[in-house]
Structures are given as structure tokens and as C-alpha cells.
GROMACS .gro file of C-alpha atoms in nm:
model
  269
    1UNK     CA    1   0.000   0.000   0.000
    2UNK     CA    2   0.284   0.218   0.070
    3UNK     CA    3   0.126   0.471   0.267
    4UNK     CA    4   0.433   0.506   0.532
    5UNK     CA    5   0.729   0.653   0.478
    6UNK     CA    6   0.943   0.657   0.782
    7UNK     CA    7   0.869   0.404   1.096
    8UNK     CA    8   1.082   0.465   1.393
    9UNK     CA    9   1.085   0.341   1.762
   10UNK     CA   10   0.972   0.499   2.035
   11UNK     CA   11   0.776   0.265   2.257
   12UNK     CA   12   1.044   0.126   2.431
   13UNK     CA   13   1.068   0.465   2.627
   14UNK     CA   14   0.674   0.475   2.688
   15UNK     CA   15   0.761   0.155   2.886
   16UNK     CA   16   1.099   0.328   3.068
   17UNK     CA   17   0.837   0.585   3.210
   18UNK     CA   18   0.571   0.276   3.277
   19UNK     CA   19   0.859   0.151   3.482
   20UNK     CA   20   0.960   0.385   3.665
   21UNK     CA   21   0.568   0.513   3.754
   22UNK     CA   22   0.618   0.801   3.566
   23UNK     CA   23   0.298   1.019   3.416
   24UNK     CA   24   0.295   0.882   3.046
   25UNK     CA   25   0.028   1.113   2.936
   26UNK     CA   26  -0.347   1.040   2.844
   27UNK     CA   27  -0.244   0.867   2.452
   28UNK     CA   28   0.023   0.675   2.581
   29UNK     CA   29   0.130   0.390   2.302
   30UNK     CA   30  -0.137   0.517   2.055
   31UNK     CA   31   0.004   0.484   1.713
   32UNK     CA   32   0.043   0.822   1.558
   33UNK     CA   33   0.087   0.836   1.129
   34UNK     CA   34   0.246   1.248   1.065
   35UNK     CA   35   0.179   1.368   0.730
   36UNK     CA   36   0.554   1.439   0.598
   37UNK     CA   37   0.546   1.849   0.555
   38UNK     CA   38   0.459   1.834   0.928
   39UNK     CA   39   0.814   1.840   1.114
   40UNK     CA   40   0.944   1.596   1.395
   41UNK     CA   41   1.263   1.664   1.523
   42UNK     CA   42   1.531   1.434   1.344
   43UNK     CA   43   1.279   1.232   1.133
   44UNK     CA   44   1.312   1.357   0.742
   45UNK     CA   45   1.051   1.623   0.639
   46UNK     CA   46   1.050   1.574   0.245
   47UNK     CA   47   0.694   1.747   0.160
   48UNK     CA   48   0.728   1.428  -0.041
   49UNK     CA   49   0.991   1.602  -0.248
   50UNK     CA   50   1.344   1.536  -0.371
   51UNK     CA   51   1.413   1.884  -0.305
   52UNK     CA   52   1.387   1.837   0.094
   53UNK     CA   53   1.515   1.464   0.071
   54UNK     CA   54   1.778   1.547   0.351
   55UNK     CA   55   1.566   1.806   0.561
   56UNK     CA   56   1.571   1.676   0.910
   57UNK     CA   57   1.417   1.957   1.108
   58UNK     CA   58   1.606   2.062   1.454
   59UNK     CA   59   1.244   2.092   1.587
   60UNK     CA   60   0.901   1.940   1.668
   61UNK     CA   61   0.585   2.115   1.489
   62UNK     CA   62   0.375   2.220   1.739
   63UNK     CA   63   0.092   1.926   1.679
   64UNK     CA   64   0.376   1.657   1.722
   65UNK     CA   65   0.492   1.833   2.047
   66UNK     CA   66   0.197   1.828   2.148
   67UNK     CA   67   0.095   1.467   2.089
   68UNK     CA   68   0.436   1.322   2.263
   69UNK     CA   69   0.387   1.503   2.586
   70UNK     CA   70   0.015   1.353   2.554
   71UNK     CA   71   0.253   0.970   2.530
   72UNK     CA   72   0.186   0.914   2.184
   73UNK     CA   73   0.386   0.722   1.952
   74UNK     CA   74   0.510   0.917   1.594
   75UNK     CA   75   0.529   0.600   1.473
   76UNK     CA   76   0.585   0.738   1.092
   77UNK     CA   77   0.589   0.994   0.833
   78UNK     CA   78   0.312   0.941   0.555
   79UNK     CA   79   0.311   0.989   0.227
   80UNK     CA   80   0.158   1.280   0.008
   81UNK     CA   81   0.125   1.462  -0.337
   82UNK     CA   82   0.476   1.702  -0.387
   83UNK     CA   83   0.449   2.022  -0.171
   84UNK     CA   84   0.043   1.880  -0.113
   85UNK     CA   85  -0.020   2.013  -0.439
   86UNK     CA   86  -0.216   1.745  -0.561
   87UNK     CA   87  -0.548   1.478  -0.511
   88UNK     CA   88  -0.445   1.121  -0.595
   89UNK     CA   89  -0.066   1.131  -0.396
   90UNK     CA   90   0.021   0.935  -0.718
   91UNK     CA   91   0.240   1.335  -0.769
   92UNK     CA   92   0.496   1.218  -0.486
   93UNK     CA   93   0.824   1.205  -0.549
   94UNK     CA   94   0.894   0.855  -0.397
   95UNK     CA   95   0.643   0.663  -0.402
   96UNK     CA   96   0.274   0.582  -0.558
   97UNK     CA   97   0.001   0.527  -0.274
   98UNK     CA   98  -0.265   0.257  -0.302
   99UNK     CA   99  -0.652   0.291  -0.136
  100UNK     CA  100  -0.646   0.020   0.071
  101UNK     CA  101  -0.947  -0.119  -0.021
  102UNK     CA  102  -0.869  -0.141  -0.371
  103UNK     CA  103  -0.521  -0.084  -0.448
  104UNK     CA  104  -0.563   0.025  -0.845
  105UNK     CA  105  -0.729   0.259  -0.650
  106UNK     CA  106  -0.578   0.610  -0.567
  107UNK     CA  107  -0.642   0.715  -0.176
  108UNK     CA  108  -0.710   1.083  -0.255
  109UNK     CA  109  -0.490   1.357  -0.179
  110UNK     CA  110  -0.292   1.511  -0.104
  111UNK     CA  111  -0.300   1.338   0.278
  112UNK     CA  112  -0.308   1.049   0.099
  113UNK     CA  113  -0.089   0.847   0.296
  114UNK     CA  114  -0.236   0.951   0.622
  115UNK     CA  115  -0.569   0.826   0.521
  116UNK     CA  116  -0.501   0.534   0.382
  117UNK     CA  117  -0.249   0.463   0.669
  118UNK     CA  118  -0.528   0.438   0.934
  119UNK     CA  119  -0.780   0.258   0.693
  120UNK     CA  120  -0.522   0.001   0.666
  121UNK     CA  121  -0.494  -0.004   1.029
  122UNK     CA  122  -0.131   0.106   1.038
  123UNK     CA  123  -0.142   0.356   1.301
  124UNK     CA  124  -0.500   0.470   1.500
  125UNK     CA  125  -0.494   0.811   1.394
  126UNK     CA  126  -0.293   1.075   1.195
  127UNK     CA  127  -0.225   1.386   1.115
  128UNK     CA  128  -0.290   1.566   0.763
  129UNK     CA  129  -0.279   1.951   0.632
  130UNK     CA  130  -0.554   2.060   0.457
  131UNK     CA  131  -0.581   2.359   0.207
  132UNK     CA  132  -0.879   2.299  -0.037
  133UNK     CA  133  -1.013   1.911   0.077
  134UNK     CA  134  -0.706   1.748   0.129
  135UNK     CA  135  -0.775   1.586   0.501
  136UNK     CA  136  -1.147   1.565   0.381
  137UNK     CA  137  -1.129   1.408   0.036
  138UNK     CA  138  -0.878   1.140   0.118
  139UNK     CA  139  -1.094   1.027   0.400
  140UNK     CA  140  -1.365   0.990   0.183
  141UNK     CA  141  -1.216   0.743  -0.063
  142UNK     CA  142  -1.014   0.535   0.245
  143UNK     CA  143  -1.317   0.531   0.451
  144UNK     CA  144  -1.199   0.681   0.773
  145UNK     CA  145  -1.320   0.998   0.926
  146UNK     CA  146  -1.116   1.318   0.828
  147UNK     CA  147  -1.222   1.654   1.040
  148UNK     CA  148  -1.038   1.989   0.916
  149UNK     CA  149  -1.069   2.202   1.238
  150UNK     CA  150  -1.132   2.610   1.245
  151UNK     CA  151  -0.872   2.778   1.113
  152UNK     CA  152  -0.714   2.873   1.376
  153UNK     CA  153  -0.767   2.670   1.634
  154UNK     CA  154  -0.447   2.400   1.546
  155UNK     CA  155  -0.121   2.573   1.530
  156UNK     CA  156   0.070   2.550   1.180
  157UNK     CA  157   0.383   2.585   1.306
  158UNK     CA  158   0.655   2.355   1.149
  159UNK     CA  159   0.403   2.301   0.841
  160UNK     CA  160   0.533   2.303   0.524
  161UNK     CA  161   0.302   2.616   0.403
  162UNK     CA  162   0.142   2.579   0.098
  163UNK     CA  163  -0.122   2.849   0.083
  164UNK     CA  164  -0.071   2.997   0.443
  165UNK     CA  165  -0.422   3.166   0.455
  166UNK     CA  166  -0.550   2.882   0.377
  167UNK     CA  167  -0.349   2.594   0.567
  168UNK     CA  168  -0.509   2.404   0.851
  169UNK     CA  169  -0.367   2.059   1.024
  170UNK     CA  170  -0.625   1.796   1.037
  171UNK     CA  171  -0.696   1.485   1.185
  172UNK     CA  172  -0.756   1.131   1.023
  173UNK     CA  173  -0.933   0.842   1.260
  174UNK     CA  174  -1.111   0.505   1.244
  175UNK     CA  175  -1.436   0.673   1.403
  176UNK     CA  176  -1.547   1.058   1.516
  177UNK     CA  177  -1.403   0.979   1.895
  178UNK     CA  178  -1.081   0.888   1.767
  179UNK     CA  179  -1.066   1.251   1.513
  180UNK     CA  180  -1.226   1.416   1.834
  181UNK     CA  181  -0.967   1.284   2.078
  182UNK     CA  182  -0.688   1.344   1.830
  183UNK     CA  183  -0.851   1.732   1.756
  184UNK     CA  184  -0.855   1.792   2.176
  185UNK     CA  185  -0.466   1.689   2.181
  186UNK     CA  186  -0.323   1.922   1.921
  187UNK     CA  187  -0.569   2.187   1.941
  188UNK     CA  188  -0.480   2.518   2.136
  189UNK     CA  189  -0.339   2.865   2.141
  190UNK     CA  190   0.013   2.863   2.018
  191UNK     CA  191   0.278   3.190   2.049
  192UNK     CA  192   0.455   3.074   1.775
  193UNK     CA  193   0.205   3.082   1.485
  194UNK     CA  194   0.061   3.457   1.477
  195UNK     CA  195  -0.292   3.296   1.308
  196UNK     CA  196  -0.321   3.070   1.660
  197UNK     CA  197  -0.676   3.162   1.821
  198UNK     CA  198  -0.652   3.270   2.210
  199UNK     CA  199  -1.052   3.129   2.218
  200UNK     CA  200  -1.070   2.885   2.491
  201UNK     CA  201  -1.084   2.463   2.352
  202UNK     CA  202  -1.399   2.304   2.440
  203UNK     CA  203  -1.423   1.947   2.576
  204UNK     CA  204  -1.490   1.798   2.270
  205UNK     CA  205  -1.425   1.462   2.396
  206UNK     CA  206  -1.687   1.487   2.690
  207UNK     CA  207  -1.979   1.508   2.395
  208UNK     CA  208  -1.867   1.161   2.225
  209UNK     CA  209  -1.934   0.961   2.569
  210UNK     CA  210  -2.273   1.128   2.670
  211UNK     CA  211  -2.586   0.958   2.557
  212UNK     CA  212  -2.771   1.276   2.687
  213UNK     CA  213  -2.595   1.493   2.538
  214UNK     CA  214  -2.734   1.369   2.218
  215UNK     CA  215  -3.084   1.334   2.345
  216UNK     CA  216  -3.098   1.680   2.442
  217UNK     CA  217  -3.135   1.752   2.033
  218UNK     CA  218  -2.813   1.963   2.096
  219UNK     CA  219  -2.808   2.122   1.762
  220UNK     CA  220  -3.202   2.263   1.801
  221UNK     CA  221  -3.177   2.616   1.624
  222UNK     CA  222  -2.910   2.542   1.400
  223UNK     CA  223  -2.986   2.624   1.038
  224UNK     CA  224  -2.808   2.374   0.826
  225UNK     CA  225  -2.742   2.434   0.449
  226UNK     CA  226  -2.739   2.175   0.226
  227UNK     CA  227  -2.628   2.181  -0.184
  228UNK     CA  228  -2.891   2.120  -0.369
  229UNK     CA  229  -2.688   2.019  -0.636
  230UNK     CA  230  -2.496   1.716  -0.445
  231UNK     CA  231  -2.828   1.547  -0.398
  232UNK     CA  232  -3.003   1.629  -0.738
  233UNK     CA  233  -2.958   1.467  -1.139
  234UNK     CA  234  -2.686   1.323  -1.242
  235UNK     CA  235  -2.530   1.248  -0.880
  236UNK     CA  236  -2.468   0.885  -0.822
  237UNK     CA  237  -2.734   0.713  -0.548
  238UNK     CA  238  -2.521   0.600  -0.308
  239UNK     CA  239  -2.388   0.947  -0.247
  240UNK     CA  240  -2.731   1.062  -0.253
  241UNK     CA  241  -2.849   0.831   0.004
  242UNK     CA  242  -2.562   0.873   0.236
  243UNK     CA  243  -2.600   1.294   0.209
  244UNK     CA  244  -2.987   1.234   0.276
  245UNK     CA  245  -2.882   0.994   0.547
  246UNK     CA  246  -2.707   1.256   0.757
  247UNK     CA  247  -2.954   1.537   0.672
  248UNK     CA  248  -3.175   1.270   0.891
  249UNK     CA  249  -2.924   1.297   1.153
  250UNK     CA  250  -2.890   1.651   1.178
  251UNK     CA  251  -3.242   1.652   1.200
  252UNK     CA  252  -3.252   1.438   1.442
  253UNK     CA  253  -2.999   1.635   1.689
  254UNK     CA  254  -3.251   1.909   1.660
  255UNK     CA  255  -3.151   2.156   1.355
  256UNK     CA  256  -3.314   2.299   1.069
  257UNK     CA  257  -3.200   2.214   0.711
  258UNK     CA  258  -3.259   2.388   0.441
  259UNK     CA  259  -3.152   2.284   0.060
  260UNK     CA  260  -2.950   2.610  -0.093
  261UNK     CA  261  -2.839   2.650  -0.457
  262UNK     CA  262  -2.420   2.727  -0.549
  263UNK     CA  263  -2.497   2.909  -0.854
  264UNK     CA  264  -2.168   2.770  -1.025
  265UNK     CA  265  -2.263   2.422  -1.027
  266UNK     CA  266  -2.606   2.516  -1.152
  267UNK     CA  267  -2.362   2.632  -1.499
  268UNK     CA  268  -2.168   2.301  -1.465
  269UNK     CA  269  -2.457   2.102  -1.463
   0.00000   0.00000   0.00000
């Protein structure tokens, strides 16, 4: 499948700490996949590049300093299209990655690798940048979830930049507790990217466990848009009854949806 590009060892100090009682943090031994334009000290940071094939940053990004004081294991750098500027990560510059569900399938791009990384059960979670879909899109053709936070609220700093205005660290997981438990442990203000919101982080984990919180229709007097055009002619059924699916959801949690038109697909179609 190819979706890893680096795999280090790290557990063995996990169990050090275990050993000598120490605090080993709240994801201790959870299997962590890093997109490779995020930077971890001494671990290459190509971009998926030839140019940066000897770049070994001095420095953790924020989001991977943040997950090994949480315990976590960086237990590789994944794959992705050059510089993220691409949808397939067929455009790296080292290797091709396969969808692990069909492998002459592409995974989507350009977090490519992290997706299809944690679809193929290679690490729980991972991280992925995301500029116009590329968290979101990949995790729609592995299967996995794929959550692109606020901008803002994850710091960017030791990403790669691609479009910096536009540039947001996401998470990749197996189910929404996993992307919510990942989003709680990276998310935060950070001095050293000036974009970093000071807005407090909500307890975003505390919502997955409670079966009242869900019961309490938590979402009553939200207005929810949705595209007419993803759920009209010429869109295939199965997408159609997986959008209509979740409108049900939505619904149920308590919030109003409402169909609105994009007047630029209207032209397309």
C-alpha cells in the first residue's frame, strides 16, 4: 500500500516511564501516522519532495509536540502529493500510494498516505494539512473519518506552508471519537504561529461519551445548508443516500435544514 514513509521506535521509552511510575500522558502507546510536511525533530521532512530529501528539522511542529507530551507514539511519516499540491498522492516524489481497499485505487490527496495509513490499520490516527479538501477528500475514498478544524484553532507551526491563509492541520481516525480525541490533543493557542486563536478549547471529547448529550437535540436552532446540487440529477445514489442519510441525523440532533443552490454548479450542470 505504501502509505508510510518513515517508521521509527519509540515505545520502548513509553515503557521506561511505565517503569519507573512516571505520568505517560493520556495517549500513551497510541500509534500516531504524521503527514511528511509536518516536522518531527530528526525524522526527514520531504513534503514528499526530492528537493527536501535530507531536511531533518532541529524541531518538533507544534501538533507533534503536542501529541508526545500527551505519550503518543510518531510511529511514521506518511506519504503525500509534492508540496500537497495534488489529489491522488500518485504526484509524490517517492512513491505511488494505493486505497487500501482497492489498491488500483488512488487514496485521494494530497493526505493520501495519512488516510489510507489508518484505513489500513497502520497507526489509530494521523495527522494531515488541509488547504482545499485534502484531510477531507482522502478520508472519503479510504473510509476513515477526516475533520479539518477552524482555522485557527491548530497551530501550523513547522508546516510546510502551501497556501498559508489557507493551511489548517487535520486529523484522520477510524471513528469521530478517535478525530475528536486526536482534535482535543493538538488543538490550542500557540505563540509561535501569529494565526493561533486565544478562544478557549472546548471538551470535545466529553460530547462523544454522553448519551444525553445527544438526546438533548443539541443542535435545536441550528440552520443547516445543504447543496442542492450534491443530492439532485446526475449524482450517483449512493452518495445521494448517504448525504440524505445525515440530513436525517442533523435533523434528528434538533436543527433545521434547508436545501440552498451554489450558482456555479447550476452552470456546470
Amino acid at each position: 500500500m505504501k502509505g508510510m514513509l518513515l517508521l521509527p521506535t519509540q515505545a520502548d521509552e513509553i515503557d521506561k516511564k511505565l517503569e519507573r511510575n512516571e505520568n505517560v500522558g493520556p495517549l500513551a502507546g497510541v500509534l500516531v501516522g504524521v503527514k511528511d510536511n509536518i516536522c518531527a525533530k530528526d525524522m526527514a521532512c520531504t513534503a514528499g519532495s526530492k528537493i527536501l530529501e535530507n531536511y531533518r528539522p532541529a524541531y518538533d511542529a507544534s501538533v507533534v509536540r503536542k501529541l508526545r507530551e500527551c505519550g503518543a507514539i510518531i510511529v511514521g511519516k506518511t506519504n503525500l502529493d509534492e508540496f500537497g499540491m495534488g489529489s491522488t498522492t500518485e504526484g509524490s516524489a517517492y512513491q505511488v500510494t494505493a486505497n487500501p481497499w482497492d489498491l488500483e485505487c488512488v487514496p485521494g490527496g494530497s493526505s493520501g498516505g495519512s488516510a489510507a495509513a489508518v484505513s489500513a490499520r497502520q497507526c489509530v490516527v494521523s495527522l494531515g494539512s488541509d488547504t482545499g479538501g485534502s484531510v477531507r477528500q482522502p478520508a472519503s475514498f479510504c473510509g476513515v473519518v477526516g475533520l479539518k478544524p477552524t482555522y485557527g484553532r491548530v497551530s501550523r507551526y513547522g508546516l510546510v506552508a502551501y497556501a498559508s491563509s489557507l493551511d489548517v492541520i487535520g486529523c484522520f481516525g477510524t471513528t469521530v471519537v478517535d478525530a475528536g480525541i486526536l482534535l482535543q490533543a493538538i488543538s490550542g493557542h500557540d505563540k509561535l504561529d501569529a494565526t493561533s486563536s486565544k478562544r478557549d478549547v472546548n471538551d470535545f471529547t466529553s460530547q462523544f461519551i454522553s448519551k444525553d448529550y445527544f438526546e438533548s437535540q443539541p443542535l435545536k436552532g441550528l440552520r443547516v445548508g445543504v447543496i442542492s446540487e450534491t443530492i439532485g440529477d446526475g449524482v450517483d445514489k449512493e452518495v445521494v443516500s448517504s448525504i440524505r442519510g445525515a440530513i436525517s441525523h442533523l435533523e434528528e440532533l434538533g436543527s433545521t435544514v434547508t436545501e440552498v443552490i451554489i450558482l456555479s454548479l447550476c452552470i456546470l450542470n
